[in-house]
GROMACS .gro file of C-alpha atoms in nm:
model
  154
    1MET     CA    1 -17.161  -4.143  -4.584
    2ALA     CA    2 -17.115  -3.768  -4.540
    3PRO     CA    3 -16.783  -3.654  -4.393
    4ARG     CA    4 -16.768  -3.673  -4.016
    5VAL     CA    5 -16.699  -3.338  -3.855
    6ALA     CA    6 -16.489  -3.485  -3.577
    7SER     CA    7 -16.252  -3.650  -3.822
    8ILE     CA    8 -16.171  -3.327  -4.009
    9GLY     CA    9 -16.108  -3.108  -3.706
   10LEU     CA   10 -16.354  -2.823  -3.759
   11LEU     CA   11 -16.383  -2.528  -3.525
   12PRO     CA   12 -16.723  -2.490  -3.352
   13HIS     CA   13 -16.845  -2.216  -3.591
   14GLN     CA   14 -16.738  -2.424  -3.893
   15SER     CA   15 -16.907  -2.732  -3.753
   16ALA     CA   16 -17.233  -2.540  -3.700
   17LEU     CA   17 -17.223  -2.425  -4.064
   18VAL     CA   18 -17.147  -2.770  -4.206
   19ASP     CA   19 -17.402  -2.954  -3.991
   20ASP     CA   20 -17.700  -2.721  -4.053
   21GLU     CA   21 -17.929  -2.885  -4.309
   22THR     CA   22 -18.256  -2.716  -4.206
   23SER     CA   23 -18.196  -2.341  -4.251
   24LYS     CA   24 -18.281  -2.206  -4.595
   25ILE     CA   25 -18.021  -1.929  -4.568
   26ILE     CA   26 -17.706  -1.952  -4.354
   27CYS     CA   27 -17.450  -1.677  -4.299
   28LEU     CA   28 -17.115  -1.723  -4.131
   29THR     CA   29 -16.964  -1.390  -4.028
   30ALA     CA   30 -16.619  -1.388  -3.870
   31GLY     CA   31 -16.289  -1.206  -3.885
   32VAL     CA   32 -16.003  -1.240  -4.129
   33GLY     CA   33 -15.822  -1.572  -4.085
   34SER     CA   34 -16.106  -1.730  -3.886
   35GLY     CA   35 -16.158  -2.019  -4.129
   36LYS     CA   36 -16.466  -1.903  -4.320
   37THR     CA   37 -16.340  -2.035  -4.654
   38ARG     CA   38 -16.233  -2.365  -4.499
   39GLY     CA   39 -16.580  -2.397  -4.346
   40ALA     CA   40 -16.730  -2.313  -4.686
   41VAL     CA   41 -16.528  -2.589  -4.852
   42TRP     CA   42 -16.655  -2.850  -4.608
   43LYS     CA   43 -17.010  -2.716  -4.644
   44ALA     CA   44 -16.980  -2.740  -5.026
   45LEU     CA   45 -16.862  -3.101  -4.992
   46ARG     CA   46 -17.152  -3.190  -4.767
   47LEU     CA   47 -17.412  -3.012  -4.982
   48ALA     CA   48 -17.277  -3.185  -5.292
   49TYR     CA   49 -17.296  -3.522  -5.119
   50VAL     CA   50 -17.648  -3.489  -4.975
   51ASN     CA   51 -17.784  -3.343  -5.301
   52ALA     CA   52 -17.602  -3.576  -5.543
   53PRO     CA   53 -17.634  -3.605  -5.837
   54HIS     CA   54 -17.773  -3.249  -5.844
   55ALA     CA   55 -17.517  -2.970  -5.878
   56ILE     CA   56 -17.414  -2.717  -5.616
   57LEU     CA   57 -17.318  -2.362  -5.717
   58VAL     CA   58 -17.010  -2.203  -5.554
   59VAL     CA   59 -16.959  -1.831  -5.618
   60LEU     CA   60 -16.671  -1.602  -5.521
   61PRO     CA   61 -16.642  -1.236  -5.622
   62THR     CA   62 -16.384  -1.289  -5.898
   63TYR     CA   63 -16.244  -1.577  -6.102
   64ARG     CA   64 -15.902  -1.514  -5.950
   65GLN     CA   65 -16.041  -1.552  -5.597
   66LEU     CA   66 -16.227  -1.862  -5.706
   67THR     CA   67 -15.909  -2.033  -5.826
   68SER     CA   68 -15.654  -1.894  -5.580
   69VAL     CA   69 -15.872  -1.909  -5.268
   70PHE     CA   70 -16.154  -2.163  -5.300
   71VAL     CA   71 -15.988  -2.417  -5.530
   72GLU     CA   72 -15.661  -2.404  -5.333
   73THR     CA   73 -15.843  -2.444  -5.001
   74TRP     CA   74 -16.050  -2.726  -5.154
   75ALA     CA   75 -15.730  -2.906  -5.258
   76GLN     CA   76 -15.584  -2.876  -4.906
   77CYS     CA   77 -15.901  -2.999  -4.736
   78MET     CA   78 -15.953  -3.291  -4.974
   79ALA     CA   79 -15.590  -3.398  -4.926
   80GLN     CA   80 -15.650  -3.391  -4.550
   81ALA     CA   81 -15.962  -3.606  -4.585
   82GLY     CA   82 -15.824  -3.834  -4.855
   83VAL     CA   83 -16.101  -3.742  -5.100
   84ARG     CA   84 -16.012  -3.784  -5.467
   85TYR     CA   85 -16.168  -3.532  -5.705
   86HIS     CA   86 -16.136  -3.391  -6.054
   87TYR     CA   87 -16.106  -3.015  -6.106
   88HIS     CA   88 -16.207  -2.926  -6.460
   89ARG     CA   89 -16.063  -2.582  -6.519
   90SER     CA   90 -16.211  -2.549  -6.870
   91ASN     CA   91 -16.572  -2.572  -6.753
   92ALA     CA   92 -16.511  -2.461  -6.393
   93THR     CA   93 -16.639  -2.771  -6.215
   94ILE     CA   94 -16.524  -3.005  -5.944
   95GLU     CA   95 -16.651  -3.363  -5.950
   96PHE     CA   96 -16.597  -3.644  -5.702
   97THR     CA   97 -16.756  -3.971  -5.603
   98MET     CA   98 -16.841  -4.038  -5.241
   99GLY     CA   99 -17.041  -4.329  -5.110
  100GLY     CA  100 -17.124  -4.430  -5.467
  101ARG     CA  101 -17.271  -4.087  -5.544
  102LEU     CA  102 -17.142  -3.861  -5.821
  103CYS     CA  103 -17.112  -3.513  -5.671
  104LYS     CA  104 -17.067  -3.190  -5.867
  105LEU     CA  105 -16.975  -2.830  -5.787
  106LEU     CA  106 -17.023  -2.553  -6.042
  107LEU     CA  107 -16.762  -2.282  -5.978
  108ARG     CA  108 -16.853  -1.929  -6.088
  109SER     CA  109 -16.738  -1.574  -6.030
  110GLY     CA  110 -16.982  -1.313  -5.907
  111ASP     CA  111 -16.864  -1.031  -6.130
  112ASN     CA  112 -17.130  -1.080  -6.399
  113ALA     CA  113 -17.491  -1.170  -6.316
  114GLU     CA  114 -17.563  -1.276  -6.674
  115SER     CA  115 -17.308  -1.558  -6.648
  116LEU     CA  116 -17.528  -1.715  -6.379
  117TYR     CA  117 -17.854  -1.709  -6.578
  118GLY     CA  118 -17.997  -2.044  -6.677
  119LEU     CA  119 -17.834  -2.248  -6.402
  120ASN     CA  120 -18.046  -2.488  -6.200
  121VAL     CA  121 -17.888  -2.605  -5.876
  122ALA     CA  122 -17.995  -2.777  -5.556
  123ALA     CA  123 -17.798  -2.538  -5.333
  124ALA     CA  124 -17.553  -2.250  -5.355
  125LEU     CA  125 -17.265  -2.122  -5.152
  126ILE     CA  126 -17.129  -1.767  -5.166
  127ASP     CA  127 -16.789  -1.680  -5.019
  128GLU     CA  128 -16.727  -1.308  -4.956
  129TRP     CA  129 -17.092  -1.229  -5.032
  130GLU     CA  130 -17.064  -0.884  -4.878
  131THR     CA  131 -16.841  -0.769  -5.164
  132MET     CA  132 -17.098  -0.862  -5.430
  133SER     CA  133 -17.387  -0.656  -5.560
  134GLU     CA  134 -17.741  -0.719  -5.439
  135GLU     CA  135 -17.829  -0.820  -5.795
  136ILE     CA  136 -17.569  -1.099  -5.794
  137VAL     CA  137 -17.692  -1.233  -5.460
  138ARG     CA  138 -18.053  -1.221  -5.587
  139VAL     CA  139 -17.962  -1.407  -5.908
  140ILE     CA  140 -17.774  -1.672  -5.709
  141ARG     CA  141 -18.077  -1.723  -5.482
  142GLU     CA  142 -18.296  -1.764  -5.789
  143ARG     CA  143 -18.069  -2.041  -5.924
  144ILE     CA  144 -18.163  -2.268  -5.632
  145ARG     CA  145 -18.455  -2.422  -5.814
  146ASP     CA  146 -18.366  -2.786  -5.860
  147GLY     CA  147 -18.628  -2.919  -5.622
  148ASN     CA  148 -18.495  -3.272  -5.653
  149GLY     CA  149 -18.209  -3.199  -5.412
  150SER     CA  150 -18.262  -3.295  -5.050
  151VAL     CA  151 -18.108  -2.980  -4.893
  152ASN     CA  152 -18.191  -2.657  -5.079
  153GLN     CA  153 -17.978  -2.393  -4.907
  154LEU     CA  154 -17.789  -2.074  -4.969
   0.00000   0.00000   0.00000
C-alpha cells in the first residue's frame, strides 16, 4: 500500500504533488524553506512504489546537494514513516521493500548530461531544476522510457 498522506503530515502543496498520478509533467514552485525537497522525497517514494520494480531517477544539480540535501531529507522522512531502506553510496541508489515490492531510486547529479545517457526509468524527479541547463532537463525527460511502469512522470 502506498504511503497515506494524512499519516505523514504533508502540507497542501506537498499533498497535491504526491497524489498527482495523471500529469505527465509536474512542477512545484515555492519559496525557500517551503518544503519542496520534503515533498519531492515523498513523491519519489510514491513513484518508486507504484512503478516497482522499475527504477525512478532522482536528479539534483550537484552530487553534494544530492547527498547533503536529498539523502538527508530522505533519511528524516523514512525515519518518520518507519520505512527501512538501503542507501548504496557506491552506486548511488536507494532500495526498499514496501508491500512486497522491491523499489529502487537511481540518484544522479545534473552536472554532466553524459552521465545520464543509457538510463531507462519509469519516472524521474528533478529537485532545483531551474539551476540546471536545458540540455540536462531534456536528457532527463528522454530517460523516462521504461513503458512498463504504471506512472510515467517527470
